[in-house]
Amino acid sequence: LLIGLILAIILVLLIVPVKVHPQNQSEPLYISCSEVIPGVSSNTPSHLIIWLHLSNIGTLQNLLNEMYYDPTSEYFHNFMTPQQFDKEFSPPNSVIDNIVNVLTGSGLKILYVFPMIIEAEGSASGVNNALNALQKDTAVQSWIITGECIPLGYFIANYTLSFTPQYHEIALNVTNPSTLFSNITYISGIPAQIRYRMLEIWLPKGLEYIYDEYPLLLNGYNGAGLSIGIVDAFGDFNITKASSSFTYSSVACEDLSIFSKDFKLPNPSCEIIYPLGQPVLTKYDLGEAEGWVYESALDIEYAHTMAPGAKIILAVSPDAGDDLFTTVEYLVNNGLVNFISLSWASPEDAYLLPPPTPQLLQAYDEVFMQAAAEGIGVFAASGDWGAFDLFVSPVEPSVWYPASDPW
């Protein structure tokens, strides 16, 4: 369902009071800074994410089923506000206060308190001290799913591929680019598709055509009045400046304007936000960050292609770790968008590889449950490798997360 097109009715939930309790009593998972990046300096700027069990999770699951699958229910397509969700499903204030006190007592600054996330920033040593202190606080253990450190300015340590990719790249002829334009399909005089060797390169007008959007666009259904949130790590920045001096300078909206002009699209409505601060570019993460430049540009360009009247909000995470999910939650908890598009994913079985971290899947799921409760449509990439995980050897079948999340 295009749930973002449904007019949400302000709903005051009539929930029978029940004992507030977390989903289960499983042991929390704690991941220190040195476990993420071995040998990381104690003064490295870092984030700490504390993932919490929501209250009354059974009630929430039943409510979502009625919202989406029971047309006879009074709650069918009657979505909640962020404030209503917070009131009904956040952990008790005493739990939140306890955790916040531990974090600030370790010298950390609180960035956000969301229903299922408390995020703070400080040094790696401060984050590790907070994690150690939390493990000794018996009053909050049953409410914590995971506490994890995210050192900023790093990607991954000592990583090498353990397999030979089972595909090969087709290099474009950049020395004679005219060969790219020898076999082009046009629609109304505008390039729609380029065929090059075994590749079909679909341009904006071509995608609008193959998805049969022309009847919608001709009748004024172009996304006007709606907002699409694109969440990416690092965003679209000036690579030349970054490579020469590690300076971060966004060019996302400028690139989108040029793209729109070149392909005869309407002028875009574009905004960039950094809920967790601008990315920190270093020699350790620059290569990874530059890869996200193309990803981010592609995401906003083709969101604008498919909904040329919608406002595009690019929400940039400062890293490619779980701050991506905190950034999603920022959009959800502030009710900033009608839809969220995520072009990134990870094989679901990766969370079962040593050291296993299935707790994280439970934590992420709560973000998407809140999005569903608010009527926000979330669309996620299902992967580039079909039904298999190519990160392991031998390869094995695996769906991709968050596309596999039920909400």
mmCIF file of N, CA, C and O in Angstrom, residues 236 250-258 268-272 300 312 314:
data_model
loop_
_atom_site.group_PDB
_atom_site.id
_atom_site.type_symbol
_atom_site.label_atom_id
_atom_site.label_comp_id
_atom_site.label_asym_id
_atom_site.label_seq_id
_atom_site.Cartn_x
_atom_site.Cartn_y
_atom_site.Cartn_z
ATOM 1 N N ASP A 236 26.711 13.079 -0.650
ATOM 2 C CA ASP A 236 27.350 13.434 -1.920
ATOM 3 C C ASP A 236 28.199 14.678 -1.683
ATOM 4 O O ASP A 236 27.660 15.783 -1.551
ATOM 5 N N SER A 250 29.428 19.405 0.914
ATOM 6 C CA SER A 250 28.333 18.738 0.217
ATOM 7 C C SER A 250 28.024 19.409 -1.115
ATOM 8 O O SER A 250 28.043 20.636 -1.239
ATOM 9 N N VAL A 251 27.729 18.583 -2.111
ATOM 10 C CA VAL A 251 27.301 19.086 -3.425
ATOM 11 C C VAL A 251 26.028 18.376 -3.879
ATOM 12 O O VAL A 251 25.677 18.399 -5.060
ATOM 13 N N ALA A 252 25.330 17.756 -2.940
ATOM 14 C CA ALA A 252 24.196 16.900 -3.297
ATOM 15 C C ALA A 252 23.104 17.661 -4.031
ATOM 16 O O ALA A 252 22.648 17.240 -5.106
ATOM 17 N N CYS A 253 22.642 18.753 -3.465
ATOM 18 C CA CYS A 253 21.532 19.480 -4.100
ATOM 19 C C CYS A 253 21.978 20.139 -5.400
ATOM 20 O O CYS A 253 21.187 20.233 -6.351
ATOM 21 N N GLU A 254 23.239 20.589 -5.462
ATOM 22 C CA GLU A 254 23.759 21.156 -6.707
ATOM 23 C C GLU A 254 23.794 20.096 -7.803
ATOM 24 O O GLU A 254 23.394 20.360 -8.950
ATOM 25 N N ASP A 255 24.277 18.903 -7.465
ATOM 26 C CA ASP A 255 24.306 17.816 -8.450
ATOM 27 C C ASP A 255 22.897 17.450 -8.912
ATOM 28 O O ASP A 255 22.667 17.160 -10.100
ATOM 29 N N LEU A 256 21.945 17.437 -7.973
ATOM 30 C CA LEU A 256 20.568 17.099 -8.336
ATOM 31 C C LEU A 256 19.987 18.139 -9.287
ATOM 32 O O LEU A 256 19.253 17.799 -10.225
ATOM 33 N N SER A 257 20.316 19.408 -9.084
ATOM 34 C CA SER A 257 19.821 20.461 -9.976
ATOM 35 C C SER A 257 20.384 20.296 -11.390
ATOM 36 O O SER A 257 19.660 20.452 -12.381
ATOM 37 N N ILE A 258 21.675 19.984 -11.483
ATOM 38 C CA ILE A 258 22.295 19.769 -12.799
ATOM 39 C C ILE A 258 21.668 18.558 -13.488
ATOM 40 O O ILE A 258 21.340 18.595 -14.677
ATOM 41 N N PRO A 268 14.163 20.586 -8.646
ATOM 42 C CA PRO A 268 13.927 19.795 -7.434
ATOM 43 C C PRO A 268 13.783 20.649 -6.185
ATOM 44 O O PRO A 268 14.315 21.757 -6.093
ATOM 45 N N SER A 269 13.036 20.110 -5.223
ATOM 46 C CA SER A 269 13.011 20.644 -3.867
ATOM 47 C C SER A 269 13.904 19.741 -3.033
ATOM 48 O O SER A 269 13.580 18.579 -2.787
ATOM 49 N N CYS A 270 15.062 20.243 -2.628
ATOM 50 C CA CYS A 270 16.104 19.404 -2.024
ATOM 51 C C CYS A 270 16.599 20.015 -0.725
ATOM 52 O O CYS A 270 16.857 21.224 -0.654
ATOM 53 N N GLU A 271 16.736 19.175 0.281
ATOM 54 C CA GLU A 271 17.266 19.609 1.582
ATOM 55 C C GLU A 271 18.214 18.533 2.108
ATOM 56 O O GLU A 271 17.961 17.340 1.951
ATOM 57 N N ILE A 272 19.302 18.958 2.730
ATOM 58 C CA ILE A 272 20.258 18.024 3.342
ATOM 59 C C ILE A 272 20.280 18.274 4.838
ATOM 60 O O ILE A 272 20.362 19.429 5.289
ATOM 61 N N ILE A 300 19.133 10.238 -4.684
ATOM 62 C CA ILE A 300 18.273 11.422 -4.733
ATOM 63 C C ILE A 300 17.855 11.744 -6.174
ATOM 64 O O ILE A 300 16.748 12.228 -6.406
ATOM 65 N N ILE A 312 12.671 16.249 -1.555
ATOM 66 C CA ILE A 312 13.696 15.250 -1.257
ATOM 67 C C ILE A 312 14.499 15.727 -0.049
ATOM 68 O O ILE A 312 15.077 16.821 -0.064
ATOM 69 N N LEU A 314 17.679 14.531 2.034
ATOM 70 C CA LEU A 314 18.807 13.614 2.187
ATOM 71 C C LEU A 314 19.310 13.715 3.626
ATOM 72 O O LEU A 314 19.856 14.743 4.029
#
